[in-house]
Short mmCIF file of C-alpha atoms in Angstrom, two decimals:
data_model
loop_
_atom_site.label_atom_id
_atom_site.label_comp_id
_atom_site.label_asym_id
_atom_site.label_seq_id
_atom_site.Cartn_x
_atom_site.Cartn_y
_atom_site.Cartn_z
CA UNK A 1067 7.40 68.92 -38.26
CA UNK A 1068 5.10 66.78 -41.14
CA UNK A 1069 1.79 67.15 -41.76
CA UNK A 1070 1.32 64.67 -38.98
CA UNK A 1071 3.06 64.55 -36.55
CA UNK A 1072 1.28 65.49 -33.53
CA UNK A 1073 2.27 64.91 -29.97
CA UNK A 1074 0.86 65.10 -26.79
CA UNK A 1075 1.60 68.46 -25.53
CA UNK A 1076 0.18 70.02 -29.17
CA UNK A 1077 -3.18 68.98 -27.46
CA UNK A 1078 -2.52 70.49 -23.93
CA UNK A 1079 -1.12 73.62 -25.60
CA UNK A 1080 -2.82 76.25 -28.19
CA UNK A 1081 -1.58 75.52 -31.38
CA UNK A 1082 -1.64 77.60 -34.62
CA UNK A 1083 -2.94 74.05 -36.68
CA UNK A 1084 -5.72 73.08 -33.68
CA UNK A 1085 -7.62 74.81 -31.80
CA UNK A 1086 -7.38 74.76 -28.10
CA UNK A 1087 -10.97 73.40 -27.14
CA UNK A 1088 -10.28 70.14 -30.23
CA UNK A 1089 -7.00 69.35 -28.58
CA UNK A 1090 -8.55 69.03 -25.33
CA UNK A 1091 -11.27 67.12 -26.55
CA UNK A 1092 -8.35 64.89 -28.16
CA UNK A 1093 -6.25 64.56 -25.34
CA UNK A 1094 -8.98 63.01 -23.48
CA UNK A 1095 -10.19 61.16 -25.86
CA UNK A 1096 -6.86 59.38 -25.52
CA UNK A 1097 -6.79 59.26 -22.08
CA UNK A 1098 -10.69 57.56 -21.88
CA UNK A 1099 -9.04 54.93 -24.63
CA UNK A 1100 -5.95 53.90 -22.46
CA UNK A 1101 -8.26 53.65 -19.40
CA UNK A 1102 -10.72 51.09 -21.12
CA UNK A 1103 -7.72 49.22 -22.79
CA UNK A 1104 -6.40 49.01 -19.47
CA UNK A 1105 -10.00 48.10 -17.50
CA UNK A 1106 -10.44 45.88 -20.76
CA UNK A 1107 -7.38 43.48 -20.19
CA UNK A 1108 -5.93 41.11 -18.59
CA UNK A 1109 -3.03 39.09 -18.48
CA UNK A 1110 -4.35 35.34 -16.90
CA UNK A 1111 -1.96 33.50 -15.15
CA UNK A 1112 -1.64 29.71 -14.37
CA UNK A 1113 0.07 28.43 -11.82
CA UNK A 1114 2.62 25.06 -11.56
CA UNK A 1115 0.34 21.88 -12.02
CA UNK A 1116 -2.42 23.33 -14.39
CA UNK A 1117 -3.46 23.84 -17.59
CA UNK A 1118 -5.15 27.31 -18.49
CA UNK A 1119 -7.94 27.28 -21.15
CA UNK A 1120 -8.01 30.90 -22.59
CA UNK A 1121 -11.18 32.32 -24.03
CA UNK A 1122 -11.17 35.82 -25.75
CA UNK A 1123 -14.41 38.27 -24.65
CA UNK A 1124 -16.56 40.09 -26.33
CA UNK A 1125 -18.94 43.40 -26.11
CA UNK A 1126 -21.62 42.12 -28.59
CA UNK A 1127 -21.21 38.93 -29.05
CA UNK A 1128 -19.93 35.50 -28.00
CA UNK A 1129 -16.29 34.55 -26.78
CA UNK A 1130 -14.11 32.28 -28.75
CA UNK A 1131 -11.42 30.19 -27.70
CA UNK A 1132 -8.39 31.71 -27.46
CA UNK A 1133 -5.22 29.34 -27.16
CA UNK A 1134 -3.64 27.02 -23.91
CA UNK A 1135 -1.17 27.80 -21.72
CA UNK A 1136 0.78 25.52 -19.66
CA UNK A 1137 1.44 27.20 -15.78
CA UNK A 1138 3.27 28.48 -14.86
CA UNK A 1139 2.90 31.25 -17.19
CA UNK A 1140 1.06 33.49 -18.49
CA UNK A 1141 -0.84 34.61 -21.53
CA UNK A 1142 0.34 38.86 -21.85
CA UNK A 1143 -1.81 41.51 -22.29
CA UNK A 1144 -4.93 41.27 -24.19
CA UNK A 1145 -8.14 42.70 -24.70
CA UNK A 1146 -10.77 40.82 -22.82
CA UNK A 1147 -8.82 37.34 -21.90
CA UNK A 1148 -9.97 35.26 -19.12
CA UNK A 1149 -8.52 31.63 -18.78
CA UNK A 1150 -10.02 28.65 -16.53
CA UNK A 1151 -7.25 26.68 -15.03
CA UNK A 1152 -7.60 23.28 -14.43
CA UNK A 1153 -5.81 20.82 -12.59
CA UNK A 1154 -3.34 18.15 -14.17
CA UNK A 1155 -1.96 17.06 -11.43
CA UNK A 1156 -3.13 13.06 -10.14
CA UNK A 1157 -6.08 12.79 -7.38
CA UNK A 1158 -6.89 10.28 -4.80
CA UNK A 1159 -10.57 9.35 -3.90
CA UNK A 1160 -11.53 6.52 -1.73
CA UNK A 1161 -15.51 5.49 -2.47
CA UNK A 1162 -17.29 3.56 0.97
CA UNK A 1163 -19.48 0.89 -0.17
CA UNK A 1164 -20.61 0.54 3.65
CA UNK A 1165 -23.77 0.52 5.65
CA UNK A 1166 -26.89 0.75 3.13
CA UNK A 1167 -24.31 0.85 0.81
CA UNK A 1168 -23.55 -2.67 1.36
CA UNK A 1169 -23.29 -5.10 -1.80
CA UNK A 1170 -25.12 -8.54 -1.60
CA UNK A 1171 -22.24 -11.03 -2.77
CA UNK A 1172 -23.48 -14.17 -4.92
CA UNK A 1173 -24.23 -15.87 -1.67
CA UNK A 1174 -26.05 -13.43 -0.21
CA UNK A 1175 -23.96 -12.20 2.11
CA UNK A 1176 -23.83 -8.38 2.84
CA UNK A 1177 -20.36 -7.01 1.94
CA UNK A 1178 -18.77 -3.65 2.97
CA UNK A 1179 -15.50 -1.92 1.05
CA UNK A 1180 -13.41 0.92 0.03
CA UNK A 1181 -12.77 1.55 -3.69
CA UNK A 1182 -9.54 3.87 -4.03
CA UNK A 1183 -9.09 5.48 -7.98
CA UNK A 1184 -6.06 7.69 -8.59
CA UNK A 1185 -7.10 9.42 -11.98
CA UNK A 1186 -6.20 12.51 -13.57
CA UNK A 1187 -6.99 15.00 -16.33
CA UNK A 1188 -5.25 14.45 -19.66
CA UNK A 1189 -3.32 17.59 -20.63
CA UNK A 1190 -3.62 17.02 -24.13
CA UNK A 1191 -7.08 17.23 -23.99
CA UNK A 1192 -7.81 20.34 -21.67
CA UNK A 1193 -9.91 21.52 -24.67
CA UNK A 1194 -12.05 18.71 -25.18
CA UNK A 1195 -12.41 18.68 -21.02
CA UNK A 1196 -14.01 22.20 -21.13
CA UNK A 1197 -16.04 21.92 -24.06
CA UNK A 1198 -17.38 18.47 -23.34
CA UNK A 1199 -16.95 17.66 -19.73
CA UNK A 1200 -16.84 20.66 -17.34
CA UNK A 1201 -19.92 21.29 -16.42
CA UNK A 1202 -19.09 24.28 -14.06
CA UNK A 1203 -16.93 27.62 -15.30
CA UNK A 1204 -14.09 28.14 -12.41
CA UNK A 1205 -14.20 32.35 -12.45
CA UNK A 1206 -14.84 34.98 -9.90
CA UNK A 1207 -13.75 34.11 -6.19
CA UNK A 1208 -15.25 30.21 -5.93
CA UNK A 1209 -13.00 29.41 -8.62
CA UNK A 1210 -10.44 31.24 -6.01
CA UNK A 1211 -12.25 29.27 -2.36
CA UNK A 1212 -12.29 25.74 -4.39
CA UNK A 1213 -9.60 26.38 -8.02
CA UNK A 1214 -9.73 22.63 -8.12
CA UNK A 1215 -13.88 22.42 -8.27
CA UNK A 1216 -14.44 22.04 -12.10
CA UNK A 1217 -11.97 18.47 -12.42
CA UNK A 1218 -13.91 17.22 -9.06
CA UNK A 1219 -17.14 18.08 -10.50
CA UNK A 1220 -16.45 16.22 -13.94
CA UNK A 1221 -15.48 13.68 -12.41
CA UNK A 1222 -18.34 13.10 -10.69
CA UNK A 1223 -20.47 13.14 -13.32
CA UNK A 1224 -18.58 10.94 -15.80
CA UNK A 1225 -16.28 9.29 -14.01
CA UNK A 1226 -17.38 8.09 -10.72
CA UNK A 1227 -21.08 6.45 -11.13
CA UNK A 1228 -19.49 4.02 -13.50
CA UNK A 1229 -16.35 2.86 -11.26
CA UNK A 1230 -18.93 2.32 -8.05
CA UNK A 1231 -20.94 0.30 -10.90
CA UNK A 1232 -18.35 -1.82 -12.03
CA UNK A 1233 -17.04 -2.29 -8.60
CA UNK A 1234 -20.42 -3.17 -7.32
CA UNK A 1235 -20.40 -5.73 -10.06
CA UNK A 1236 -17.31 -7.63 -9.69
CA UNK A 1237 -18.22 -8.18 -5.87
CA UNK A 1238 -21.65 -9.74 -6.74
CA UNK A 1239 -20.10 -12.61 -9.14
CA UNK A 1240 -17.87 -13.80 -6.21
CA UNK A 1241 -19.23 -15.94 -2.99
CA UNK A 1242 -18.52 -14.05 0.24
CA UNK A 1243 -15.75 -15.57 1.64
CA UNK A 1244 -13.21 -16.12 -1.04
CA UNK A 1245 -13.55 -11.68 -1.89
CA UNK A 1246 -10.75 -10.80 0.70
CA UNK A 1247 -9.13 -13.26 -1.24
CA UNK A 1248 -9.64 -11.27 -4.33
CA UNK A 1249 -9.29 -7.89 -3.91
CA UNK A 1250 -6.44 -7.53 -6.99
CA UNK A 1251 -8.25 -9.58 -9.08
CA UNK A 1252 -11.38 -7.63 -8.30
CA UNK A 1253 -9.01 -4.17 -8.40
CA UNK A 1254 -7.75 -5.05 -12.30
CA UNK A 1255 -10.84 -5.85 -13.07
CA UNK A 1256 -12.52 -2.40 -11.66
CA UNK A 1257 -9.30 -1.07 -13.56
CA UNK A 1258 -9.69 -2.86 -16.68
CA UNK A 1259 -13.86 -1.29 -17.04
CA UNK A 1260 -13.17 2.38 -16.06
CA UNK A 1261 -10.61 2.77 -18.61
CA UNK A 1262 -11.75 1.12 -21.22
CA UNK A 1263 -15.01 3.45 -20.31
CA UNK A 1264 -12.97 6.70 -19.87
CA UNK A 1265 -10.95 5.69 -23.22
CA UNK A 1266 -12.05 8.86 -25.35
CA UNK A 1267 -12.50 11.24 -22.47
CA UNK A 1268 -10.19 12.78 -20.99
CA UNK A 1269 -10.22 11.33 -18.18
CA UNK A 1270 -6.24 8.48 -17.05
CA UNK A 1271 -7.45 6.39 -14.60
CA UNK A 1272 -4.73 5.18 -13.60
CA UNK A 1273 -4.79 3.54 -10.14
CA UNK A 1274 -7.76 1.03 -8.79
CA UNK A 1275 -7.00 -0.59 -5.45
CA UNK A 1276 -10.27 -2.14 -3.56
CA UNK A 1277 -10.02 -2.95 0.05
CA UNK A 1278 -10.95 -2.81 3.87
CA UNK A 1279 -13.37 -5.43 3.31
CA UNK A 1280 -16.56 -5.66 6.32
CA UNK A 1281 -18.39 -8.83 6.49
CA UNK A 1282 -20.98 -9.12 9.20
CA UNK A 1283 -20.99 -9.03 12.73
CA UNK A 1284 -21.88 -13.11 13.16
CA UNK A 1285 -19.94 -13.84 9.95
CA UNK A 1286 -16.68 -12.17 11.80
CA UNK A 1287 -17.15 -14.24 14.94
CA UNK A 1288 -17.60 -17.34 13.41
CA UNK A 1289 -14.82 -16.95 11.16
CA UNK A 1290 -12.90 -16.11 13.94
CA UNK A 1291 -14.11 -19.17 16.22
CA UNK A 1292 -12.87 -21.37 13.31
CA UNK A 1293 -9.23 -19.54 12.68
CA UNK A 1294 -9.18 -19.93 16.97
CA UNK A 1295 -10.45 -23.76 16.67
CA UNK A 1296 -7.75 -24.70 13.63
CA UNK A 1297 -5.34 -22.99 15.92
CA UNK A 1298 -5.73 -24.93 18.54
CA UNK A 1299 -6.23 -28.27 16.70
CA UNK A 1300 -2.80 -27.11 14.84
CA UNK A 1301 -0.85 -26.77 18.66
CA UNK A 1302 -2.44 -30.41 19.24
CA UNK A 1303 -0.74 -32.20 16.61
CA UNK A 1304 2.30 -30.07 17.28
CA UNK A 1305 1.93 -31.70 21.25
CA UNK A 1306 1.35 -35.24 19.98
CA UNK A 1307 3.95 -34.66 17.25
CA UNK A 1308 6.90 -33.80 19.91
CA UNK A 1309 5.64 -36.46 22.15
CA UNK A 1310 6.07 -38.68 19.46
CA UNK A 1311 9.37 -37.41 18.56
CA UNK A 1312 10.18 -37.82 22.84
CA UNK A 1313 9.38 -41.48 22.75
CA UNK A 1314 11.00 -42.72 19.66
CA UNK A 1315 14.61 -40.84 22.01
CA UNK A 1316 13.48 -42.59 24.53
CA UNK A 1317 13.72 -45.75 23.09
CA UNK A 1318 16.96 -45.05 20.60
CA UNK A 1319 18.18 -44.25 24.53
CA UNK A 1320 16.88 -47.29 26.11
CA UNK A 1321 18.19 -49.68 23.41
CA UNK A 1322 21.60 -47.89 23.44
CA UNK A 1323 22.11 -48.64 26.88
CA UNK A 1324 20.95 -52.48 26.84
CA UNK A 1325 23.08 -53.40 24.07
CA UNK A 1326 26.19 -51.47 25.71
CA UNK A 1327 25.21 -53.18 28.68
CA UNK A 1328 25.19 -56.88 26.86
CA UNK A 1329 28.68 -55.87 25.54
CA UNK A 1330 29.82 -55.40 28.97
CA UNK A 1331 28.72 -58.24 30.11
CA UNK A 1332 30.14 -60.23 28.07
CA UNK A 1333 33.36 -59.04 28.40
CA UNK A 1334 33.73 -59.25 31.91
CA UNK A 1335 36.20 -62.00 32.07
CA UNK A 1336 37.40 -63.50 35.16
CA UNK A 1337 40.91 -62.79 32.94
CA UNK A 1338 39.95 -59.40 32.74
CA UNK A 1339 38.97 -58.33 36.06
CA UNK A 1340 42.07 -59.42 36.86
CA UNK A 1341 43.62 -57.36 34.48
CA UNK A 1342 41.98 -54.26 35.96
CA UNK A 1343 42.51 -54.89 39.72
CA UNK A 1344 46.05 -55.08 38.66
CA UNK A 1345 46.47 -52.19 36.82
CA UNK A 1346 44.22 -50.21 39.72
CA UNK A 1347 47.30 -51.53 42.26
CA UNK A 1348 50.01 -50.03 39.76
CA UNK A 1349 48.02 -46.41 40.19
CA UNK A 1350 47.54 -46.75 43.18
CA UNK A 1351 51.49 -47.45 44.35
CA UNK A 1352 52.75 -45.06 41.89
CA UNK A 1353 50.76 -42.44 43.62
CA UNK A 1354 52.94 -40.26 45.78
CA UNK A 1355 49.47 -40.32 48.38
CA UNK A 1356 49.30 -44.14 48.80
CA UNK A 1357 48.41 -46.61 51.85
CA UNK A 1358 48.93 -50.14 52.16
CA UNK A 1359 45.76 -52.14 51.38
CA UNK A 1360 45.89 -55.91 52.13
CA UNK A 1361 43.45 -57.68 50.39
CA UNK A 1362 43.03 -61.37 49.14
CA UNK A 1363 45.66 -62.75 47.17
CA UNK A 1364 45.49 -66.76 44.98
CA UNK A 1365 47.70 -68.91 43.40
CA UNK A 1366 50.92 -66.21 41.85
CA UNK A 1367 49.88 -63.97 44.50
CA UNK A 1368 47.04 -62.47 41.92
CA UNK A 1369 43.77 -60.85 43.16
CA UNK A 1370 41.22 -63.21 43.81
CA UNK A 1371 38.16 -62.41 41.20
CA UNK A 1372 34.69 -64.10 41.76
CA UNK A 1373 31.93 -64.56 43.80
CA UNK A 1374 32.93 -66.10 46.85
CA UNK A 1375 30.47 -67.57 49.92
CA UNK A 1376 30.16 -65.90 53.10
CA UNK A 1377 29.29 -69.20 54.81
CA UNK A 1378 31.65 -70.99 57.02
CA UNK A 1379 33.14 -73.92 55.67
CA UNK A 1380 31.95 -76.54 58.53
CA UNK A 1381 28.61 -74.87 57.87
CA UNK A 1382 28.99 -75.76 54.15
CA UNK A 1383 29.79 -79.12 54.83
CA UNK A 1384 27.62 -80.20 57.72
CA UNK A 1385 24.60 -79.11 54.92
CA UNK A 1386 27.01 -81.62 53.00
#
């Protein structure tokens, strides 16, 4: 055994080189060091969807920045290590402008609406977020109950109020009844302004949507009545157009009938009527079921066609 070789067994049993008391004291010292290390060292863990901001504490002095870890992972056990986990997943927040928070439009109409915002913390700027924008320490029991509190509080302090100011300003620049038709334009304008405002911050604003417009009751009733009157006028215009089309249709039908009658009258000569009568006789004679009909005949045995007087000849002569 070399001069510097010493085992744990040597510390707990008498040795020819160390007194018993010294060996036992060294053993307890080693146990104490191990216990202090286990108590003071930690293996901070970061869950998926979070980025951990690692710091190393100090018994005397101040804590220092140790590094960043992207979850799910842990740093490995280290002396006085601690982590603040910051969520980097998207959030959707809604801000209501109703009641006392309703906004006066350009023509002094009080309008209520809602703004939906989608945002997240830039994972590449977690140190900046922690050092300049975070006012809540995520440690202990509070962070376990509300792990996203650090992000929500920072958003409320830095983004929420400017966003509300931009939304109010965009609505105030328009007349009341124009707001409902300009919701997309208002949302795009608010998004551009808040993105410019947050350009150098760790916040990424990806979407702003304005909706749920609410007008005062009397205005909504007036708009509803106007819409109903407009629909009634459109219905009457449709009915008038239908009547006009029906009249045109009847006129065309009547003209067609008149033209047909005129053509028929022009073709109803005595010869034509005689021809039709002869054809009818042929059809009847060739039919298996026929009866004999006696009809007046004229010269050459053809049917008489024309108009005949029912007054006897003698009466006609006397009348002359």
